[in-house]
Amino acid sequence: QVQFVESGGGLVQPGGSLRLSCAASGSTFAIWTMGWYRQAPGKQRELVAIITRGYTTNYADSVKGRFTISGDNAKNTVYLQMNSLKAEDTAVYYCSAGRFGVPTEYWGQGTQVTVSS
């Protein structure tokens, strides 16, 4: 089983920045991809960004140019640097991991990100 410790969420004004982190533990040998999803109230959970063990990255169109995902294989940790935040970025952000393809097999507890003036 895989467990996560997420941190870095909070309240920020529009145009501001936040940096999320997610440290995975447990059966991390099985993980090939990790990433971040988000879910706003009344909406479906959506992909934000993913990263592989080879540090290949992919982003949702809505965050390209503003968010950067990075990782540290030795620490089994991923980060999400979020810049130029908008109100529409407000959501619970979930760390995730998987053995194949997109990381949808294991989920973190989630951390709240609120962008408001």
PDB file of N, CA and C in Angstrom, residues 14-100:
ATOM      1  N   PRO A  14      -5.178  36.312  -5.460  1.00  0.00           N
ATOM      2  CA  PRO A  14      -4.971  36.130  -6.899  1.00  0.00           C
ATOM      3  C   PRO A  14      -3.635  36.703  -7.344  1.00  0.00           C
ATOM      4  N   GLY A  15      -2.951  35.968  -8.193  1.00  0.00           N
ATOM      5  CA  GLY A  15      -1.630  36.368  -8.649  1.00  0.00           C
ATOM      6  C   GLY A  15      -0.506  35.862  -7.772  1.00  0.00           C
ATOM      7  N   GLY A  16      -0.840  35.304  -6.633  1.00  0.00           N
ATOM      8  CA  GLY A  16       0.157  34.804  -5.713  1.00  0.00           C
ATOM      9  C   GLY A  16       0.634  33.414  -6.062  1.00  0.00           C
ATOM     10  N   SER A  17       1.459  32.857  -5.177  1.00  0.00           N
ATOM     11  CA  SER A  17       2.065  31.553  -5.413  1.00  0.00           C
ATOM     12  C   SER A  17       1.959  30.663  -4.189  1.00  0.00           C
ATOM     13  N   LEU A  18       1.926  29.373  -4.439  1.00  0.00           N
ATOM     14  CA  LEU A  18       1.992  28.357  -3.408  1.00  0.00           C
ATOM     15  C   LEU A  18       2.819  27.196  -3.925  1.00  0.00           C
ATOM     16  N   ARG A  19       3.427  26.456  -3.012  1.00  0.00           N
ATOM     17  CA  ARG A  19       4.182  25.273  -3.376  1.00  0.00           C
ATOM     18  C   ARG A  19       3.685  24.091  -2.552  1.00  0.00           C
ATOM     19  N   LEU A  20       3.135  23.099  -3.225  1.00  0.00           N
ATOM     20  CA  LEU A  20       2.652  21.894  -2.579  1.00  0.00           C
ATOM     21  C   LEU A  20       3.734  20.823  -2.602  1.00  0.00           C
ATOM     22  N   SER A  21       3.743  19.985  -1.588  1.00  0.00           N
ATOM     23  CA  SER A  21       4.646  18.851  -1.569  1.00  0.00           C
ATOM     24  C   SER A  21       3.884  17.604  -1.178  1.00  0.00           C
ATOM     25  N   CYS A  22       4.383  16.460  -1.639  1.00  0.00           N
ATOM     26  CA  CYS A  22       3.748  15.177  -1.353  1.00  0.00           C
ATOM     27  C   CYS A  22       4.830  14.121  -1.242  1.00  0.00           C
ATOM     28  N   ALA A  23       4.966  13.551  -0.066  1.00  0.00           N
ATOM     29  CA  ALA A  23       5.933  12.488   0.174  1.00  0.00           C
ATOM     30  C   ALA A  23       5.210  11.150   0.258  1.00  0.00           C
ATOM     31  N   ALA A  24       5.590  10.206  -0.585  1.00  0.00           N
ATOM     32  CA  ALA A  24       4.979   8.887  -0.605  1.00  0.00           C
ATOM     33  C   ALA A  24       5.783   7.904   0.235  1.00  0.00           C
ATOM     34  N   SER A  25       5.080   6.974   0.857  1.00  0.00           N
ATOM     35  CA  SER A  25       5.732   5.934   1.637  1.00  0.00           C
ATOM     36  C   SER A  25       4.958   4.630   1.466  1.00  0.00           C
ATOM     37  N   GLY A  26       5.553   3.529   1.923  1.00  0.00           N
ATOM     38  CA  GLY A  26       4.946   2.225   1.767  1.00  0.00           C
ATOM     39  C   GLY A  26       5.543   1.497   0.585  1.00  0.00           C
ATOM     40  N   SER A  27       4.692   0.953  -0.273  1.00  0.00           N
ATOM     41  CA  SER A  27       5.142   0.184  -1.432  1.00  0.00           C
ATOM     42  C   SER A  27       5.505   1.092  -2.599  1.00  0.00           C
ATOM     43  N   THR A  28       6.435   1.992  -2.349  1.00  0.00           N
ATOM     44  CA  THR A  28       6.793   2.973  -3.367  1.00  0.00           C
ATOM     45  C   THR A  28       7.544   2.369  -4.545  1.00  0.00           C
ATOM     46  N   PHE A  29       8.055   1.140  -4.385  1.00  0.00           N
ATOM     47  CA  PHE A  29       8.747   0.482  -5.490  1.00  0.00           C
ATOM     48  C   PHE A  29       7.823   0.259  -6.671  1.00  0.00           C
ATOM     49  N   ALA A  30       6.520   0.193  -6.399  1.00  0.00           N
ATOM     50  CA  ALA A  30       5.535  -0.059  -7.443  1.00  0.00           C
ATOM     51  C   ALA A  30       5.154   1.192  -8.220  1.00  0.00           C
ATOM     52  N   ILE A  31       5.547   2.344  -7.739  1.00  0.00           N
ATOM     53  CA  ILE A  31       5.131   3.603  -8.346  1.00  0.00           C
ATOM     54  C   ILE A  31       5.970   3.938  -9.568  1.00  0.00           C
ATOM     55  N   TRP A  32       5.298   4.256 -10.662  1.00  0.00           N
ATOM     56  CA  TRP A  32       5.964   4.764 -11.852  1.00  0.00           C
ATOM     57  C   TRP A  32       5.606   6.224 -12.089  1.00  0.00           C
ATOM     58  N   THR A  33       4.354   6.583 -11.834  1.00  0.00           N
ATOM     59  CA  THR A  33       3.915   7.956 -12.024  1.00  0.00           C
ATOM     60  C   THR A  33       3.339   8.526 -10.730  1.00  0.00           C
ATOM     61  N   MET A  34       3.556   9.799 -10.529  1.00  0.00           N
ATOM     62  CA  MET A  34       2.924  10.528  -9.453  1.00  0.00           C
ATOM     63  C   MET A  34       2.409  11.840 -10.017  1.00  0.00           C
ATOM     64  N   GLY A  35       1.503  12.442  -9.276  1.00  0.00           N
ATOM     65  CA  GLY A  35       0.980  13.700  -9.779  1.00  0.00           C
ATOM     66  C   GLY A  35       0.007  14.359  -8.841  1.00  0.00           C
ATOM     67  N   TRP A  36      -0.672  15.342  -9.390  1.00  0.00           N
ATOM     68  CA  TRP A  36      -1.647  16.119  -8.645  1.00  0.00           C
ATOM     69  C   TRP A  36      -2.951  16.203  -9.416  1.00  0.00           C
ATOM     70  N   TYR A  37      -4.048  15.974  -8.710  1.00  0.00           N
ATOM     71  CA  TYR A  37      -5.385  16.215  -9.203  1.00  0.00           C
ATOM     72  C   TYR A  37      -6.034  17.248  -8.286  1.00  0.00           C
ATOM     73  N   ARG A  38      -7.105  17.863  -8.761  1.00  0.00           N
ATOM     74  CA  ARG A  38      -7.827  18.802  -7.921  1.00  0.00           C
ATOM     75  C   ARG A  38      -9.326  18.636  -8.124  1.00  0.00           C
ATOM     76  N   GLN A  39     -10.068  19.014  -7.093  1.00  0.00           N
ATOM     77  CA  GLN A  39     -11.515  18.920  -7.148  1.00  0.00           C
ATOM     78  C   GLN A  39     -12.133  20.104  -6.425  1.00  0.00           C
ATOM     79  N   ALA A  40     -12.918  20.872  -7.159  1.00  0.00           N
ATOM     80  CA  ALA A  40     -13.660  21.984  -6.595  1.00  0.00           C
ATOM     81  C   ALA A  40     -15.051  21.497  -6.213  1.00  0.00           C
ATOM     82  N   PRO A  41     -15.723  22.184  -5.284  1.00  0.00           N
ATOM     83  CA  PRO A  41     -17.065  21.774  -4.871  1.00  0.00           C
ATOM     84  C   PRO A  41     -18.022  21.657  -6.054  1.00  0.00           C
ATOM     85  N   GLY A  42     -18.715  20.534  -6.132  1.00  0.00           N
ATOM     86  CA  GLY A  42     -19.674  20.317  -7.194  1.00  0.00           C
ATOM     87  C   GLY A  42     -19.085  19.950  -8.534  1.00  0.00           C
ATOM     88  N   LYS A  43     -17.779  19.802  -8.609  1.00  0.00           N
ATOM     89  CA  LYS A  43     -17.122  19.471  -9.864  1.00  0.00           C
ATOM     90  C   LYS A  43     -16.398  18.133  -9.766  1.00  0.00           C
ATOM     91  N   GLN A  44     -16.100  17.570 -10.925  1.00  0.00           N
ATOM     92  CA  GLN A  44     -15.349  16.325 -10.981  1.00  0.00           C
ATOM     93  C   GLN A  44     -13.877  16.573 -10.686  1.00  0.00           C
ATOM     94  N   ARG A  45     -13.243  15.541 -10.172  1.00  0.00           N
ATOM     95  CA  ARG A  45     -11.810  15.626  -9.958  1.00  0.00           C
ATOM     96  C   ARG A  45     -11.105  15.678 -11.313  1.00  0.00           C
ATOM     97  N   GLU A  46     -10.140  16.577 -11.450  1.00  0.00           N
ATOM     98  CA  GLU A  46      -9.469  16.747 -12.717  1.00  0.00           C
ATOM     99  C   GLU A  46      -7.956  16.695 -12.555  1.00  0.00           C
ATOM    100  N   LEU A  47      -7.305  16.241 -13.605  1.00  0.00           N
ATOM    101  CA  LEU A  47      -5.856  16.168 -13.626  1.00  0.00           C
ATOM    102  C   LEU A  47      -5.246  17.561 -13.666  1.00  0.00           C
ATOM    103  N   VAL A  48      -4.218  17.772 -12.873  1.00  0.00           N
ATOM    104  CA  VAL A  48      -3.461  19.018 -12.896  1.00  0.00           C
ATOM    105  C   VAL A  48      -2.114  18.796 -13.574  1.00  0.00           C
ATOM    106  N   ALA A  49      -1.344  17.851 -13.063  1.00  0.00           N
ATOM    107  CA  ALA A  49      -0.021  17.573 -13.608  1.00  0.00           C
ATOM    108  C   ALA A  49       0.443  16.199 -13.158  1.00  0.00           C
ATOM    109  N   ILE A  50       1.289  15.563 -13.972  1.00  0.00           N
ATOM    110  CA  ILE A  50       1.857  14.270 -13.621  1.00  0.00           C
ATOM    111  C   ILE A  50       3.347  14.258 -13.944  1.00  0.00           C
ATOM    112  N   ILE A  51       4.050  13.354 -13.284  1.00  0.00           N
ATOM    113  CA  ILE A  51       5.483  13.196 -13.511  1.00  0.00           C
ATOM    114  C   ILE A  51       5.832  11.725 -13.351  1.00  0.00           C
ATOM    115  N   THR A  52       6.792  11.243 -14.147  1.00  0.00           N
ATOM    116  CA  THR A  52       7.225   9.855 -14.079  1.00  0.00           C
ATOM    117  C   THR A  52       8.566   9.736 -13.377  1.00  0.00           C
ATOM    118  N   ARG A  53       8.996   8.486 -13.147  1.00  0.00           N
ATOM    119  CA  ARG A  53      10.318   8.249 -12.570  1.00  0.00           C
ATOM    120  C   ARG A  53      11.415   8.824 -13.453  1.00  0.00           C
ATOM    121  N   GLY A  54      11.142   8.897 -14.760  1.00  0.00           N
ATOM    122  CA  GLY A  54      12.089   9.484 -15.689  1.00  0.00           C
ATOM    123  C   GLY A  54      11.950  10.980 -15.813  1.00  0.00           C
ATOM    124  N   TYR A  55      11.099  11.579 -14.982  1.00  0.00           N
ATOM    125  CA  TYR A  55      10.898  13.025 -14.903  1.00  0.00           C
ATOM    126  C   TYR A  55      10.220  13.602 -16.142  1.00  0.00           C
ATOM    127  N   THR A  56       9.512  12.751 -16.888  1.00  0.00           N
ATOM    128  CA  THR A  56       8.646  13.253 -17.939  1.00  0.00           C
ATOM    129  C   THR A  56       7.409  13.876 -17.302  1.00  0.00           C
ATOM    130  N   THR A  57       7.004  15.026 -17.785  1.00  0.00           N
ATOM    131  CA  THR A  57       5.877  15.748 -17.187  1.00  0.00           C
ATOM    132  C   THR A  57       4.785  16.033 -18.196  1.00  0.00           C
ATOM    133  N   ASN A  58       3.570  16.151 -17.684  1.00  0.00           N
ATOM    134  CA  ASN A  58       2.419  16.562 -18.472  1.00  0.00           C
ATOM    135  C   ASN A  58       1.535  17.447 -17.613  1.00  0.00           C
ATOM    136  N   TYR A  59       0.871  18.408 -18.256  1.00  0.00           N
ATOM    137  CA  TYR A  59       0.046  19.378 -17.551  1.00  0.00           C
ATOM    138  C   TYR A  59      -1.310  19.528 -18.204  1.00  0.00           C
ATOM    139  N   ALA A  60      -2.293  19.863 -17.379  1.00  0.00           N
ATOM    140  CA  ALA A  60      -3.574  20.279 -17.910  1.00  0.00           C
ATOM    141  C   ALA A  60      -3.393  21.614 -18.625  1.00  0.00           C
ATOM    142  N   ASP A  61      -4.162  21.821 -19.684  1.00  0.00           N
ATOM    143  CA  ASP A  61      -4.041  23.061 -20.442  1.00  0.00           C
ATOM    144  C   ASP A  61      -4.283  24.292 -19.563  1.00  0.00           C
ATOM    145  N   SER A  62      -5.150  24.161 -18.584  1.00  0.00           N
ATOM    146  CA  SER A  62      -5.518  25.289 -17.748  1.00  0.00           C
ATOM    147  C   SER A  62      -4.391  25.786 -16.850  1.00  0.00           C
ATOM    148  N   VAL A  63      -3.353  24.967 -16.649  1.00  0.00           N
ATOM    149  CA  VAL A  63      -2.264  25.361 -15.755  1.00  0.00           C
ATOM    150  C   VAL A  63      -0.923  25.488 -16.457  1.00  0.00           C
ATOM    151  N   LYS A  64      -0.865  25.171 -17.735  1.00  0.00           N
ATOM    152  CA  LYS A  64       0.391  25.265 -18.471  1.00  0.00           C
ATOM    153  C   LYS A  64       0.938  26.685 -18.422  1.00  0.00           C
ATOM    154  N   GLY A  65       2.224  26.794 -18.151  1.00  0.00           N
ATOM    155  CA  GLY A  65       2.868  28.085 -18.060  1.00  0.00           C
ATOM    156  C   GLY A  65       2.777  28.723 -16.699  1.00  0.00           C
ATOM    157  N   ARG A  66       1.929  28.183 -15.821  1.00  0.00           N
ATOM    158  CA  ARG A  66       1.770  28.733 -14.478  1.00  0.00           C
ATOM    159  C   ARG A  66       2.235  27.770 -13.392  1.00  0.00           C
ATOM    160  N   PHE A  67       1.980  26.479 -13.589  1.00  0.00           N
ATOM    161  CA  PHE A  67       2.343  25.469 -12.602  1.00  0.00           C
ATOM    162  C   PHE A  67       3.532  24.656 -13.097  1.00  0.00           C
ATOM    163  N   THR A  68       4.348  24.198 -12.168  1.00  0.00           N
ATOM    164  CA  THR A  68       5.476  23.338 -12.487  1.00  0.00           C
ATOM    165  C   THR A  68       5.509  22.171 -11.516  1.00  0.00           C
ATOM    166  N   ILE A  69       5.481  20.948 -12.052  1.00  0.00           N
ATOM    167  CA  ILE A  69       5.607  19.764 -11.216  1.00  0.00           C
ATOM    168  C   ILE A  69       7.051  19.293 -11.259  1.00  0.00           C
ATOM    169  N   SER A  70       7.564  18.863 -10.131  1.00  0.00           N
ATOM    170  CA  SER A  70       8.909  18.332 -10.046  1.00  0.00           C
ATOM    171  C   SER A  70       8.919  17.163  -9.083  1.00  0.00           C
ATOM    172  N   GLY A  71       9.989  16.387  -9.115  1.00  0.00           N
ATOM    173  CA  GLY A  71      10.047  15.224  -8.258  1.00  0.00           C
ATOM    174  C   GLY A  71      11.447  14.885  -7.823  1.00  0.00           C
ATOM    175  N   ASP A  72      11.527  14.070  -6.790  1.00  0.00           N
ATOM    176  CA  ASP A  72      12.791  13.592  -6.246  1.00  0.00           C
ATOM    177  C   ASP A  72      12.623  12.107  -6.000  1.00  0.00           C
ATOM    178  N   ASN A  73      13.198  11.280  -6.875  1.00  0.00           N
ATOM    179  CA  ASN A  73      13.051   9.831  -6.754  1.00  0.00           C
ATOM    180  C   ASN A  73      13.602   9.295  -5.434  1.00  0.00           C
ATOM    181  N   ALA A  74      14.718   9.839  -4.992  1.00  0.00           N
ATOM    182  CA  ALA A  74      15.340   9.369  -3.760  1.00  0.00           C
ATOM    183  C   ALA A  74      14.437   9.577  -2.553  1.00  0.00           C
ATOM    184  N   LYS A  75      13.648  10.631  -2.583  1.00  0.00           N
ATOM    185  CA  LYS A  75      12.746  10.948  -1.479  1.00  0.00           C
ATOM    186  C   LYS A  75      11.314  10.497  -1.728  1.00  0.00           C
ATOM    187  N   ASN A  76      11.041   9.944  -2.911  1.00  0.00           N
ATOM    188  CA  ASN A  76       9.676   9.577  -3.296  1.00  0.00           C
ATOM    189  C   ASN A  76       8.719  10.744  -3.053  1.00  0.00           C
ATOM    190  N   THR A  77       9.144  11.896  -3.485  1.00  0.00           N
ATOM    191  CA  THR A  77       8.412  13.122  -3.221  1.00  0.00           C
ATOM    192  C   THR A  77       8.189  13.897  -4.507  1.00  0.00           C
ATOM    193  N   VAL A  78       7.005  14.470  -4.636  1.00  0.00           N
ATOM    194  CA  VAL A  78       6.702  15.356  -5.751  1.00  0.00           C
ATOM    195  C   VAL A  78       6.280  16.712  -5.211  1.00  0.00           C
ATOM    196  N   TYR A  79       6.466  17.727  -6.035  1.00  0.00           N
ATOM    197  CA  TYR A  79       6.143  19.089  -5.675  1.00  0.00           C
ATOM    198  C   TYR A  79       5.314  19.719  -6.776  1.00  0.00           C
ATOM    199  N   LEU A  80       4.545  20.703  -6.412  1.00  0.00           N
ATOM    200  CA  LEU A  80       3.797  21.474  -7.389  1.00  0.00           C
ATOM    201  C   LEU A  80       3.959  22.948  -7.065  1.00  0.00           C
ATOM    202  N   GLN A  81       4.740  23.639  -7.883  1.00  0.00           N
ATOM    203  CA  GLN A  81       4.902  25.075  -7.746  1.00  0.00           C
ATOM    204  C   GLN A  81       3.799  25.750  -8.537  1.00  0.00           C
ATOM    205  N   MET A  82       2.974  26.524  -7.860  1.00  0.00           N
ATOM    206  CA  MET A  82       1.828  27.170  -8.478  1.00  0.00           C
ATOM    207  C   MET A  82       2.034  28.673  -8.448  1.00  0.00           C
ATOM    208  N   ASN A  83       2.151  29.268  -9.621  1.00  0.00           N
ATOM    209  CA  ASN A  83       2.335  30.704  -9.754  1.00  0.00           C
ATOM    210  C   ASN A  83       1.145  31.319 -10.470  1.00  0.00           C
ATOM    211  N   SER A  84       1.034  32.630 -10.368  1.00  0.00           N
ATOM    212  CA  SER A  84      -0.050  33.372 -11.022  1.00  0.00           C
ATOM    213  C   SER A  84      -1.401  32.735 -10.746  1.00  0.00           C
ATOM    214  N   LEU A  85      -1.644  32.448  -9.498  1.00  0.00           N
ATOM    215  CA  LEU A  85      -2.866  31.744  -9.123  1.00  0.00           C
ATOM    216  C   LEU A  85      -4.115  32.576  -9.403  1.00  0.00           C
ATOM    217  N   LYS A  86      -5.157  31.873  -9.813  1.00  0.00           N
ATOM    218  CA  LYS A  86      -6.444  32.469 -10.113  1.00  0.00           C
ATOM    219  C   LYS A  86      -7.503  31.896  -9.189  1.00  0.00           C
ATOM    220  N   ALA A  87      -8.616  32.604  -9.074  1.00  0.00           N
ATOM    221  CA  ALA A  87      -9.710  32.126  -8.241  1.00  0.00           C
ATOM    222  C   ALA A  87     -10.186  30.748  -8.696  1.00  0.00           C
ATOM    223  N   GLU A  88     -10.139  30.492  -9.991  1.00  0.00           N
ATOM    224  CA  GLU A  88     -10.578  29.210 -10.529  1.00  0.00           C
ATOM    225  C   GLU A  88      -9.665  28.058 -10.140  1.00  0.00           C
ATOM    226  N   ASP A  89      -8.499  28.356  -9.578  1.00  0.00           N
ATOM    227  CA  ASP A  89      -7.604  27.313  -9.091  1.00  0.00           C
ATOM    228  C   ASP A  89      -8.014  26.811  -7.708  1.00  0.00           C
ATOM    229  N   THR A  90      -8.971  27.462  -7.089  1.00  0.00           N
ATOM    230  CA  THR A  90      -9.437  27.050  -5.770  1.00  0.00           C
ATOM    231  C   THR A  90     -10.018  25.643  -5.825  1.00  0.00           C
ATOM    232  N   ALA A  91      -9.480  24.759  -4.994  1.00  0.00           N
ATOM    233  CA  ALA A  91      -9.905  23.366  -4.993  1.00  0.00           C
ATOM    234  C   ALA A  91      -9.155  22.624  -3.901  1.00  0.00           C
ATOM    235  N   VAL A  92      -9.579  21.402  -3.655  1.00  0.00           N
ATOM    236  CA  VAL A  92      -8.775  20.486  -2.865  1.00  0.00           C
ATOM    237  C   VAL A  92      -7.824  19.787  -3.821  1.00  0.00           C
ATOM    238  N   TYR A  93      -6.552  19.844  -3.523  1.00  0.00           N
ATOM    239  CA  TYR A  93      -5.535  19.246  -4.371  1.00  0.00           C
ATOM    240  C   TYR A  93      -5.109  17.905  -3.779  1.00  0.00           C
ATOM    241  N   TYR A  94      -5.166  16.871  -4.605  1.00  0.00           N
ATOM    242  CA  TYR A  94      -4.862  15.514  -4.174  1.00  0.00           C
ATOM    243  C   TYR A  94      -3.590  14.999  -4.814  1.00  0.00           C
ATOM    244  N   CYS A  95      -2.692  14.535  -4.001  1.00  0.00           N
ATOM    245  CA  CYS A  95      -1.521  13.828  -4.489  1.00  0.00           C
ATOM    246  C   CYS A  95      -1.945  12.431  -4.919  1.00  0.00           C
ATOM    247  N   SER A  96      -1.316  11.908  -5.959  1.00  0.00           N
ATOM    248  CA  SER A  96      -1.689  10.597  -6.462  1.00  0.00           C
ATOM    249  C   SER A  96      -0.476   9.854  -6.995  1.00  0.00           C
ATOM    250  N   ALA A  97      -0.650   8.542  -7.186  1.00  0.00           N
ATOM    251  CA  ALA A  97       0.419   7.703  -7.708  1.00  0.00           C
ATOM    252  C   ALA A  97      -0.176   6.505  -8.424  1.00  0.00           C
ATOM    253  N   GLY A  98       0.633   5.891  -9.288  1.00  0.00           N
ATOM    254  CA  GLY A  98       0.177   4.727 -10.008  1.00  0.00           C
ATOM    255  C   GLY A  98       1.316   3.910 -10.569  1.00  0.00           C
ATOM    256  N   ARG A  99       1.015   2.667 -10.937  1.00  0.00           N
ATOM    257  CA  ARG A  99       2.011   1.783 -11.520  1.00  0.00           C
ATOM    258  C   ARG A  99       2.098   1.939 -13.026  1.00  0.00           C
ATOM    259  N   PHE A 100       1.002   2.373 -13.640  1.00  0.00           N
ATOM    260  CA  PHE A 100       0.937   2.503 -15.089  1.00  0.00           C
ATOM    261  C   PHE A 100       0.223   3.788 -15.457  1.00  0.00           C
TER     262      PHE A 100
END
